[in-house]
Short mmCIF file of C-alpha atoms in Angstrom, two decimals:
data_model
loop_
_atom_site.label_atom_id
_atom_site.label_comp_id
_atom_site.label_asym_id
_atom_site.label_seq_id
_atom_site.Cartn_x
_atom_site.Cartn_y
_atom_site.Cartn_z
CA UNK A 1 -0.13 0.08 0.00
CA UNK A 2 1.30 3.62 -0.96
CA UNK A 3 0.85 6.28 1.30
CA UNK A 4 1.35 10.08 1.13
CA UNK A 5 3.17 12.07 3.44
CA UNK A 6 1.95 14.79 5.28
CA UNK A 7 2.20 18.32 3.67
CA UNK A 8 1.94 21.82 4.82
CA UNK A 9 -1.58 22.26 3.06
CA UNK A 10 -2.50 18.83 5.24
CA UNK A 11 -1.08 20.71 8.37
CA UNK A 12 -2.93 23.60 7.67
CA UNK A 13 -6.19 21.69 7.36
CA UNK A 14 -5.60 19.77 10.57
CA UNK A 15 -4.82 23.41 12.32
CA UNK A 16 -8.51 24.58 11.03
CA UNK A 17 -9.94 21.45 12.35
CA UNK A 18 -8.36 21.30 15.82
CA UNK A 19 -6.63 24.44 16.49
CA UNK A 20 -2.80 25.32 16.49
CA UNK A 21 -2.58 23.87 20.24
CA UNK A 22 -3.91 20.44 19.27
CA UNK A 23 -1.64 19.98 16.03
CA UNK A 24 2.06 19.00 16.86
CA UNK A 25 4.94 19.31 14.29
CA UNK A 26 7.79 19.98 16.42
CA UNK A 27 10.01 16.82 16.70
CA UNK A 28 11.03 17.36 20.16
CA UNK A 29 7.10 17.34 21.20
CA UNK A 30 6.44 14.13 18.78
CA UNK A 31 9.50 11.87 20.44
CA UNK A 32 7.05 10.55 23.24
CA UNK A 33 4.47 9.40 20.45
CA UNK A 34 7.03 7.64 18.83
CA UNK A 35 7.06 4.41 20.85
CA UNK A 36 5.30 2.60 23.28
CA UNK A 37 6.49 0.47 26.23
CA UNK A 38 8.08 -1.93 24.28
CA UNK A 39 11.92 -1.32 25.05
CA UNK A 40 13.45 -2.26 21.64
CA UNK A 41 14.17 0.53 19.36
CA UNK A 42 13.48 -1.63 16.34
CA UNK A 43 9.84 -0.71 17.15
CA UNK A 44 10.18 3.15 17.21
CA UNK A 45 8.88 5.35 14.34
CA UNK A 46 8.52 9.31 14.78
CA UNK A 47 5.25 10.56 13.28
CA UNK A 48 4.63 13.47 10.93
CA UNK A 49 2.40 15.10 12.93
CA UNK A 50 0.48 14.43 16.21
CA UNK A 51 -3.17 15.40 16.60
CA UNK A 52 -5.03 16.03 19.49
CA UNK A 53 -9.03 15.78 18.95
CA UNK A 54 -11.41 16.88 22.02
CA UNK A 55 -14.79 15.14 20.36
CA UNK A 56 -15.76 12.65 17.95
CA UNK A 57 -16.61 15.11 15.04
CA UNK A 58 -13.08 16.28 15.44
CA UNK A 59 -11.73 12.67 14.75
CA UNK A 60 -14.13 12.15 12.05
CA UNK A 61 -13.09 15.42 10.20
CA UNK A 62 -9.42 14.17 10.68
CA UNK A 63 -10.24 10.70 9.32
CA UNK A 64 -11.99 11.91 6.32
CA UNK A 65 -8.93 13.88 5.61
CA UNK A 66 -6.27 11.27 6.22
CA UNK A 67 -8.46 8.75 4.00
CA UNK A 68 -8.94 11.29 1.11
CA UNK A 69 -4.92 11.96 1.21
CA UNK A 70 -4.17 8.71 1.47
CA UNK A 71 -2.08 9.43 4.99
CA UNK A 72 -1.76 6.56 7.32
CA UNK A 73 -3.36 7.55 10.87
CA UNK A 74 -2.15 5.78 13.97
CA UNK A 75 -4.77 5.87 16.94
CA UNK A 76 -3.28 6.13 20.15
CA UNK A 77 -4.38 6.06 23.74
CA UNK A 78 -2.11 6.31 26.79
CA UNK A 79 1.07 4.62 25.01
CA UNK A 80 1.24 1.90 27.98
CA UNK A 81 1.11 -1.10 25.18
CA UNK A 82 3.29 -4.06 24.91
CA UNK A 83 2.99 -4.74 21.28
CA UNK A 84 4.20 -1.45 19.05
CA UNK A 85 0.42 -0.94 18.28
CA UNK A 86 0.52 2.50 18.93
CA UNK A 87 3.82 3.38 17.04
CA UNK A 88 3.48 4.94 13.86
CA UNK A 89 5.67 2.37 11.53
CA UNK A 90 4.27 3.87 8.41
CA UNK A 91 4.64 7.54 9.36
CA UNK A 92 1.92 9.97 8.74
CA UNK A 93 -0.52 11.00 11.80
CA UNK A 94 -0.70 10.02 15.34
CA UNK A 95 -4.32 10.70 16.74
CA UNK A 96 -3.93 11.03 20.28
CA UNK A 97 -7.41 10.44 22.63
CA UNK A 98 -5.55 12.08 25.72
CA UNK A 99 -7.89 15.10 25.52
CA UNK A 100 -11.16 12.95 25.10
CA UNK A 101 -11.14 12.08 28.82
CA UNK A 102 -14.65 12.66 30.55
CA UNK A 103 -16.98 10.50 32.24
CA UNK A 104 -20.22 11.04 30.73
CA UNK A 105 -22.54 8.99 32.85
CA UNK A 106 -22.80 6.74 35.82
CA UNK A 107 -26.04 5.01 35.83
CA UNK A 108 -26.58 3.35 38.85
CA UNK A 109 -30.16 1.93 37.98
CA UNK A 110 -29.13 -0.27 34.95
CA UNK A 111 -25.44 -0.57 36.15
CA UNK A 112 -23.55 1.15 33.28
CA UNK A 113 -21.12 3.87 33.00
CA UNK A 114 -20.19 5.69 29.73
CA UNK A 115 -16.85 7.59 28.82
CA UNK A 116 -14.97 8.62 26.36
CA UNK A 117 -11.88 6.70 25.15
CA UNK A 118 -8.86 8.82 27.01
CA UNK A 119 -10.26 7.86 30.67
CA UNK A 120 -7.72 5.80 32.73
CA UNK A 121 -8.96 2.17 33.78
CA UNK A 122 -8.13 3.33 37.18
CA UNK A 123 -10.49 6.41 36.92
CA UNK A 124 -13.06 4.01 35.60
CA UNK A 125 -12.64 1.76 38.92
CA UNK A 126 -12.40 4.53 41.02
CA UNK A 127 -15.66 6.41 40.20
CA UNK A 128 -17.53 2.96 40.08
CA UNK A 129 -16.31 2.20 43.40
CA UNK A 130 -17.34 5.49 44.94
CA UNK A 131 -20.98 4.61 43.91
CA UNK A 132 -20.86 1.03 45.59
CA UNK A 133 -20.01 -0.65 42.07
CA UNK A 134 -17.39 -2.77 40.66
CA UNK A 135 -15.76 -2.05 36.91
CA UNK A 136 -13.98 -5.63 36.92
CA UNK A 137 -11.43 -4.67 34.15
CA UNK A 138 -8.02 -4.90 35.82
CA UNK A 139 -5.05 -4.86 33.96
CA UNK A 140 -1.77 -4.06 35.93
CA UNK A 141 -1.52 -0.91 34.05
CA UNK A 142 -4.88 0.42 35.26
CA UNK A 143 -3.51 3.53 36.42
CA UNK A 144 -1.89 4.41 33.32
CA UNK A 145 -3.73 2.85 30.50
CA UNK A 146 -6.61 4.31 28.71
CA UNK A 147 -10.08 2.45 28.37
CA UNK A 148 -9.80 2.83 24.59
CA UNK A 149 -6.34 0.95 24.66
CA UNK A 150 -8.20 -1.86 26.92
CA UNK A 151 -11.00 -2.05 24.24
CA UNK A 152 -8.47 -2.07 21.34
CA UNK A 153 -6.63 -4.86 22.81
CA UNK A 154 -9.32 -6.80 24.58
CA UNK A 155 -7.02 -6.31 27.67
CA UNK A 156 -7.22 -8.98 30.42
CA UNK A 157 -5.69 -8.47 33.86
CA UNK A 158 -5.92 -9.85 37.26
CA UNK A 159 -9.64 -10.55 37.46
CA UNK A 160 -10.08 -12.14 34.09
CA UNK A 161 -10.16 -15.71 35.44
CA UNK A 162 -13.77 -14.93 37.14
CA UNK A 163 -14.92 -11.86 35.42
CA UNK A 164 -13.57 -12.01 32.20
CA UNK A 165 -11.75 -9.67 29.74
CA UNK A 166 -12.65 -6.44 28.76
CA UNK A 167 -14.94 -7.69 25.77
CA UNK A 168 -17.41 -8.91 28.52
CA UNK A 169 -17.82 -5.58 29.86
CA UNK A 170 -18.33 -3.72 26.78
CA UNK A 171 -21.94 -3.55 25.67
CA UNK A 172 -21.66 -0.28 23.06
CA UNK A 173 -19.36 1.63 21.05
CA UNK A 174 -19.30 4.87 19.38
CA UNK A 175 -16.81 4.13 16.44
CA UNK A 176 -15.24 6.84 13.72
CA UNK A 177 -14.76 4.38 10.42
CA UNK A 178 -11.90 4.57 8.37
CA UNK A 179 -14.25 6.64 5.58
CA UNK A 180 -14.71 9.09 8.49
CA UNK A 181 -18.68 8.01 9.25
CA UNK A 182 -19.38 7.83 13.29
CA UNK A 183 -21.61 5.09 14.05
CA UNK A 184 -22.83 3.61 16.99
CA UNK A 185 -23.45 0.08 18.36
CA UNK A 186 -24.57 -1.52 21.04
CA UNK A 187 -25.63 0.71 24.27
CA UNK A 188 -27.37 -0.09 27.65
CA UNK A 189 -29.32 -3.09 26.53
CA UNK A 190 -27.96 -6.45 28.81
CA UNK A 191 -29.19 -8.36 25.79
CA UNK A 192 -28.92 -7.49 22.10
CA UNK A 193 -28.56 -9.61 19.08
CA UNK A 194 -29.97 -7.18 16.66
CA UNK A 195 -27.56 -7.67 13.43
CA UNK A 196 -23.94 -8.50 13.21
CA UNK A 197 -22.17 -8.25 16.85
CA UNK A 198 -20.12 -5.41 15.76
CA UNK A 199 -19.20 -4.41 19.18
CA UNK A 200 -17.12 -7.46 19.64
CA UNK A 201 -15.67 -7.33 16.34
CA UNK A 202 -14.09 -3.74 17.12
CA UNK A 203 -13.17 -4.84 20.88
CA UNK A 204 -9.31 -6.17 20.03
CA UNK A 205 -9.04 -4.97 16.48
CA UNK A 206 -6.09 -2.95 17.67
CA UNK A 207 -7.13 0.22 15.95
CA UNK A 208 -7.03 -1.19 12.79
CA UNK A 209 -10.64 -1.23 11.75
CA UNK A 210 -12.03 2.19 13.11
CA UNK A 211 -11.52 4.65 16.38
CA UNK A 212 -13.64 4.24 19.34
CA UNK A 213 -14.86 7.59 20.67
CA UNK A 214 -17.30 6.57 23.37
CA UNK A 215 -17.83 3.48 25.74
CA UNK A 216 -20.52 1.75 27.24
CA UNK A 217 -19.16 -0.35 30.30
CA UNK A 218 -21.03 -2.72 32.30
CA UNK A 219 -20.75 -2.49 36.15
CA UNK A 220 -21.93 -4.49 39.21
CA UNK A 221 -22.08 -4.38 42.59
CA UNK A 222 -18.93 -4.29 44.59
CA UNK A 223 -18.16 -7.22 46.56
CA UNK A 224 -18.44 -7.04 50.07
CA UNK A 225 -15.50 -9.26 51.07
CA UNK A 226 -12.53 -9.85 49.59
CA UNK A 227 -9.60 -11.78 50.80
CA UNK A 228 -5.93 -12.26 49.23
CA UNK A 229 -3.62 -14.99 49.63
CA UNK A 230 0.20 -15.05 49.12
CA UNK A 231 1.62 -18.51 48.87
CA UNK A 232 5.25 -19.53 48.70
CA UNK A 233 6.44 -22.53 46.89
CA UNK A 234 9.87 -24.04 46.94
CA UNK A 235 10.06 -24.31 43.22
CA UNK A 236 8.13 -23.07 40.00
CA UNK A 237 6.92 -26.56 39.12
CA UNK A 238 5.46 -27.11 42.42
CA UNK A 239 3.68 -23.87 42.51
CA UNK A 240 2.33 -24.00 38.97
CA UNK A 241 0.96 -27.73 39.39
CA UNK A 242 -1.28 -26.31 42.30
CA UNK A 243 -3.00 -24.06 39.62
CA UNK A 244 -5.47 -26.84 37.97
CA UNK A 245 -6.14 -28.05 41.33
CA UNK A 246 -7.51 -24.90 42.36
CA UNK A 247 -9.14 -24.24 39.23
CA UNK A 248 -11.06 -27.51 39.54
CA UNK A 249 -11.94 -27.45 43.29
CA UNK A 250 -15.52 -25.87 43.00
CA UNK A 251 -14.33 -22.37 43.52
CA UNK A 252 -13.56 -19.49 41.00
CA UNK A 253 -10.96 -17.42 42.37
CA UNK A 254 -11.04 -13.47 41.53
CA UNK A 255 -7.48 -13.58 40.87
CA UNK A 256 -5.04 -16.38 40.30
CA UNK A 257 -1.70 -15.03 39.62
CA UNK A 258 1.65 -16.50 39.96
CA UNK A 259 5.66 -15.29 40.03
CA UNK A 260 9.12 -16.87 39.85
CA UNK A 261 12.19 -16.55 41.62
CA UNK A 262 13.55 -14.12 39.50
CA UNK A 263 10.60 -11.90 39.39
CA UNK A 264 10.07 -12.05 43.22
CA UNK A 265 13.87 -10.89 43.60
CA UNK A 266 13.47 -8.05 40.99
CA UNK A 267 10.14 -6.88 42.78
CA UNK A 268 11.90 -6.59 46.10
CA UNK A 269 14.91 -4.70 44.09
CA UNK A 270 12.15 -2.23 42.63
CA UNK A 271 10.16 -1.67 45.69
CA UNK A 272 13.35 -1.53 47.96
CA UNK A 273 11.46 -3.90 50.99
CA UNK A 274 12.01 -7.43 51.66
CA UNK A 275 8.79 -9.51 50.67
CA UNK A 276 7.65 -12.54 52.55
CA UNK A 277 9.26 -15.70 51.88
CA UNK A 278 11.70 -13.53 49.04
CA UNK A 279 13.89 -16.27 48.67
CA UNK A 280 10.97 -19.01 47.52
CA UNK A 281 11.18 -20.47 44.37
CA UNK A 282 7.96 -19.08 43.21
CA UNK A 283 4.77 -17.21 44.53
CA UNK A 284 1.07 -18.17 43.61
CA UNK A 285 -1.17 -14.93 44.43
CA UNK A 286 -4.86 -16.02 44.86
CA UNK A 287 -7.83 -13.45 45.66
CA UNK A 288 -11.62 -14.58 46.75
CA UNK A 289 -14.29 -12.15 47.22
CA UNK A 290 -17.95 -12.81 47.49
CA UNK A 291 -21.30 -11.13 49.57
CA UNK A 292 -20.66 -13.29 52.46
CA UNK A 293 -17.89 -13.22 54.76
CA UNK A 294 -18.40 -16.93 55.76
CA UNK A 295 -18.38 -17.80 52.06
CA UNK A 296 -14.98 -16.14 51.52
CA UNK A 297 -13.82 -17.38 54.56
CA UNK A 298 -14.46 -21.00 53.35
CA UNK A 299 -13.14 -20.73 50.09
CA UNK A 300 -9.45 -19.38 51.27
CA UNK A 301 -9.70 -21.98 53.62
CA UNK A 302 -10.13 -24.60 50.89
CA UNK A 303 -7.52 -22.78 48.84
CA UNK A 304 -5.09 -22.69 51.52
CA UNK A 305 -5.39 -26.22 52.57
CA UNK A 306 -5.05 -27.45 48.90
CA UNK A 307 -1.68 -25.37 48.74
CA UNK A 308 -0.40 -26.77 51.79
CA UNK A 309 -1.25 -30.65 50.68
CA UNK A 310 0.63 -30.15 47.41
CA UNK A 311 4.04 -28.48 48.55
CA UNK A 312 3.37 -24.75 49.80
CA UNK A 313 5.75 -23.25 52.39
CA UNK A 314 2.93 -21.16 54.16
CA UNK A 315 -0.11 -19.58 53.54
CA UNK A 316 -0.26 -15.72 54.26
CA UNK A 317 -3.89 -14.43 54.19
CA UNK A 318 -4.24 -10.57 53.74
CA UNK A 319 -8.00 -9.29 54.29
CA UNK A 320 -7.50 -5.75 54.91
CA UNK A 321 -6.71 -2.79 52.70
CA UNK A 322 -3.13 -2.20 53.77
CA UNK A 323 -1.75 -5.98 53.68
CA UNK A 324 -3.38 -6.70 50.12
CA UNK A 325 -2.12 -3.68 48.65
CA UNK A 326 1.45 -4.77 50.13
CA UNK A 327 0.89 -8.20 48.16
CA UNK A 328 -0.31 -7.13 44.94
CA UNK A 329 2.36 -4.27 44.83
CA UNK A 330 4.75 -6.96 44.18
CA UNK A 331 2.71 -8.65 41.19
CA UNK A 332 1.81 -5.07 39.37
CA UNK A 333 5.11 -3.82 39.52
CA UNK A 334 6.70 -6.94 37.30
CA UNK A 335 7.41 -4.83 34.21
CA UNK A 336 8.85 -1.59 35.98
CA UNK A 337 10.96 -4.41 38.17
CA UNK A 338 12.14 -6.09 35.39
CA UNK A 339 13.18 -2.94 33.46
CA UNK A 340 15.66 -2.19 36.58
CA UNK A 341 17.69 -5.27 35.90
CA UNK A 342 17.76 -5.36 31.77
CA UNK A 343 16.40 -2.06 30.48
CA UNK A 344 15.88 -3.73 27.14
CA UNK A 345 13.81 -6.83 27.17
CA UNK A 346 11.35 -8.71 25.12
CA UNK A 347 8.05 -9.48 26.90
CA UNK A 348 5.86 -12.04 25.72
CA UNK A 349 2.18 -12.75 26.46
CA UNK A 350 1.44 -16.42 25.54
CA UNK A 351 -1.54 -18.12 26.31
CA UNK A 352 -2.33 -21.71 26.80
CA UNK A 353 -4.94 -23.96 28.41
CA UNK A 354 -4.84 -23.92 32.04
CA UNK A 355 -4.06 -27.87 32.29
CA UNK A 356 -1.10 -26.84 29.97
CA UNK A 357 0.64 -24.07 32.08
CA UNK A 358 3.33 -26.80 33.84
CA UNK A 359 4.21 -27.86 30.52
CA UNK A 360 4.77 -24.25 29.46
CA UNK A 361 6.82 -23.56 32.16
CA UNK A 362 8.93 -26.32 31.84
CA UNK A 363 9.35 -25.26 28.27
CA UNK A 364 10.42 -21.89 29.02
CA UNK A 365 12.83 -23.19 31.72
CA UNK A 366 14.29 -25.76 29.02
CA UNK A 367 14.78 -22.71 26.35
CA UNK A 368 16.49 -20.41 29.08
CA UNK A 369 18.60 -23.16 29.60
CA UNK A 370 19.39 -24.06 26.15
CA UNK A 371 20.62 -20.44 25.11
CA UNK A 372 21.92 -19.53 28.55
CA UNK A 373 19.69 -16.47 28.98
CA UNK A 374 17.21 -15.53 31.58
CA UNK A 375 13.62 -15.53 31.00
CA UNK A 376 11.76 -14.45 34.34
CA UNK A 377 8.01 -15.15 33.90
CA UNK A 378 4.99 -13.95 35.74
CA UNK A 379 1.30 -13.91 34.99
CA UNK A 380 -2.20 -14.84 35.25
CA UNK A 381 -2.04 -18.74 36.32
CA UNK A 382 -5.66 -18.73 36.58
CA UNK A 383 -6.38 -18.20 32.73
CA UNK A 384 -3.34 -19.60 31.03
CA UNK A 385 -1.67 -16.55 30.08
CA UNK A 386 2.33 -16.32 30.94
CA UNK A 387 4.19 -13.12 30.74
CA UNK A 388 7.62 -14.37 30.09
CA UNK A 389 10.71 -11.88 29.38
CA UNK A 390 13.59 -12.47 27.50
CA UNK A 391 16.41 -10.15 29.14
CA UNK A 392 19.04 -8.60 26.97
CA UNK A 393 21.47 -7.98 29.87
CA UNK A 394 24.73 -6.93 28.27
CA UNK A 395 24.66 -8.42 24.90
CA UNK A 396 25.37 -6.36 22.17
CA UNK A 397 22.86 -5.56 19.35
CA UNK A 398 23.79 -8.61 16.95
CA UNK A 399 23.88 -11.08 20.01
CA UNK A 400 20.59 -9.50 21.26
CA UNK A 401 18.30 -10.05 17.76
CA UNK A 402 19.99 -13.39 17.33
CA UNK A 403 19.25 -14.73 20.97
CA UNK A 404 15.64 -12.99 20.68
CA UNK A 405 14.43 -14.36 17.12
CA UNK A 406 15.64 -18.06 18.18
CA UNK A 407 14.23 -17.96 21.42
CA UNK A 408 11.00 -16.65 20.11
CA UNK A 409 10.55 -18.99 17.11
CA UNK A 410 10.73 -21.93 19.65
CA UNK A 411 8.73 -20.78 22.15
CA UNK A 412 6.07 -20.16 20.07
CA UNK A 413 6.13 -23.30 18.50
CA UNK A 414 6.02 -24.60 21.95
CA UNK A 415 2.88 -22.76 22.74
CA UNK A 416 1.20 -23.82 19.40
CA UNK A 417 2.20 -27.55 20.26
CA UNK A 418 0.46 -27.11 23.61
CA UNK A 419 -2.88 -26.15 21.93
CA UNK A 420 -1.76 -21.82 22.95
CA UNK A 421 -1.63 -18.83 21.29
CA UNK A 422 0.94 -15.92 20.76
CA UNK A 423 -1.24 -13.19 22.91
CA UNK A 424 -3.74 -13.54 26.02
CA UNK A 425 -4.11 -9.71 26.37
CA UNK A 426 -1.08 -7.48 24.92
CA UNK A 427 -2.29 -7.78 21.61
CA UNK A 428 -0.46 -8.40 18.44
CA UNK A 429 0.44 -5.02 17.19
CA UNK A 430 3.34 -4.78 14.72
CA UNK A 431 5.80 -6.89 17.35
CA UNK A 432 3.99 -10.09 16.63
CA UNK A 433 2.44 -9.58 13.38
CA UNK A 434 4.92 -11.71 11.70
CA UNK A 435 4.68 -14.54 13.82
CA UNK A 436 1.16 -14.62 13.68
CA UNK A 437 1.17 -14.61 10.02
CA UNK A 438 3.22 -17.69 9.80
CA UNK A 439 0.84 -19.76 12.25
CA UNK A 440 -2.29 -18.82 10.60
CA UNK A 441 -3.79 -21.17 8.10
CA UNK A 442 -4.81 -19.71 4.63
CA UNK A 443 -8.62 -19.78 5.52
CA UNK A 444 -8.12 -17.83 8.65
CA UNK A 445 -5.83 -15.21 6.86
CA UNK A 446 -8.34 -14.94 4.20
CA UNK A 447 -11.33 -13.95 6.81
CA UNK A 448 -9.30 -11.44 8.44
CA UNK A 449 -8.00 -9.69 5.52
CA UNK A 450 -11.53 -9.83 4.06
CA UNK A 451 -13.06 -7.89 7.03
CA UNK A 452 -10.12 -5.17 7.00
CA UNK A 453 -10.43 -4.68 3.24
CA UNK A 454 -14.10 -4.16 3.48
CA UNK A 455 -13.67 -1.84 6.24
CA UNK A 456 -10.74 -0.20 5.50
CA UNK A 457 -10.06 -0.30 1.88
CA UNK A 458 -7.55 2.22 1.51
CA UNK A 459 -5.81 0.82 4.48
CA UNK A 460 -4.77 3.74 6.24
CA UNK A 461 -5.94 2.76 9.74
CA UNK A 462 -3.05 1.50 11.73
CA UNK A 463 -1.11 -0.05 9.08
CA UNK A 464 1.44 -2.80 9.53
CA UNK A 465 -0.58 -4.07 12.78
CA UNK A 466 -2.24 -7.15 13.24
CA UNK A 467 -2.01 -8.02 9.35
CA UNK A 468 1.29 -7.82 7.52
#
């Protein structure tokens, strides 16, 4: 696909739409929009212009201009992604949603929130909690990620094992399509099978099919009682083998996470504090919630007993805010902590059936030993989503890219052998597009390409992401 450059004439039209303050062409101001949280400079590219619309009508006018002039457009939320999905690798425009940051409605009768795309997930959670309600989407990046980014990647997070990923909580979207038309699908109806399910086609489409400008989020009553368990184990395999046992014990945990020994040590360094059993080979972190204190207590006692019967060193119970926050800080700082020990790294997001998590961990450990590299792992054990991170450490560019390519090729083959897939929640973006294409069947690829061409015939919408 051939794209055109952003000319002075195009910039002038953008200024007419948005005003001078919302159109950025100065290189030093655009630098932060040239990358996301992927640490490798391979996935960086300077945009030709950054635009900051304040409403859907402005987004529509920008997209119509880009479509007319055949200029690529990269939608961007907070830039907290881990797949180079918001990086303008084809140049053109970055359309930042940061100024569309209002919560428009909290409907306590129908249990819905309506918000603009630039609201942080943490603000959504906080606003819901103030009304005695829960927004159950809970990525570790909640304080920094925008709700639009969660929609774009169908983000998962800690509570997905019980409450599901983002798509379960999205009931309506206002979207600016690649031709600039503004269209709304869904809304506050809990049941709605009127026509194609466009809402859930757009969720997870990573900005390649349209730009989200308004979101209808489903809320639920806030659970009255919550308890967290920190369960250390002597080694990773003993820890991870207890996960399928917990998941088949008649209890649905709210969260069921794991950290290996290197992740624990990294978290201690980052937080500058000693964690309980900091020398353990692995942690399992579990949360249960409910409307009855007795039920929550019964659930965590059952899980604790099961863990102790299967090799746990101890079971720490946190049933107040202070101790709960202490437990979760260690898990939620994983990415930042890894960055401390190796500023350049390759974080993966593989997912396998829950029963195959032990085999996946075995494969990661085997690959780590074979290539003599560190691959710390943590993630969402309850839904099979593993964040394993290849560390560059002191390797030069050639050694690093050679190592990374070899490890990823072997890792992905193991994942597919186990019935898994490349990404559980971070998305494909540009970073995994070639790998995904390699593992698609011809029939699968045809369906995806047909959808893309039908909705975005000029290919302007986030080109080079998901599909190559």
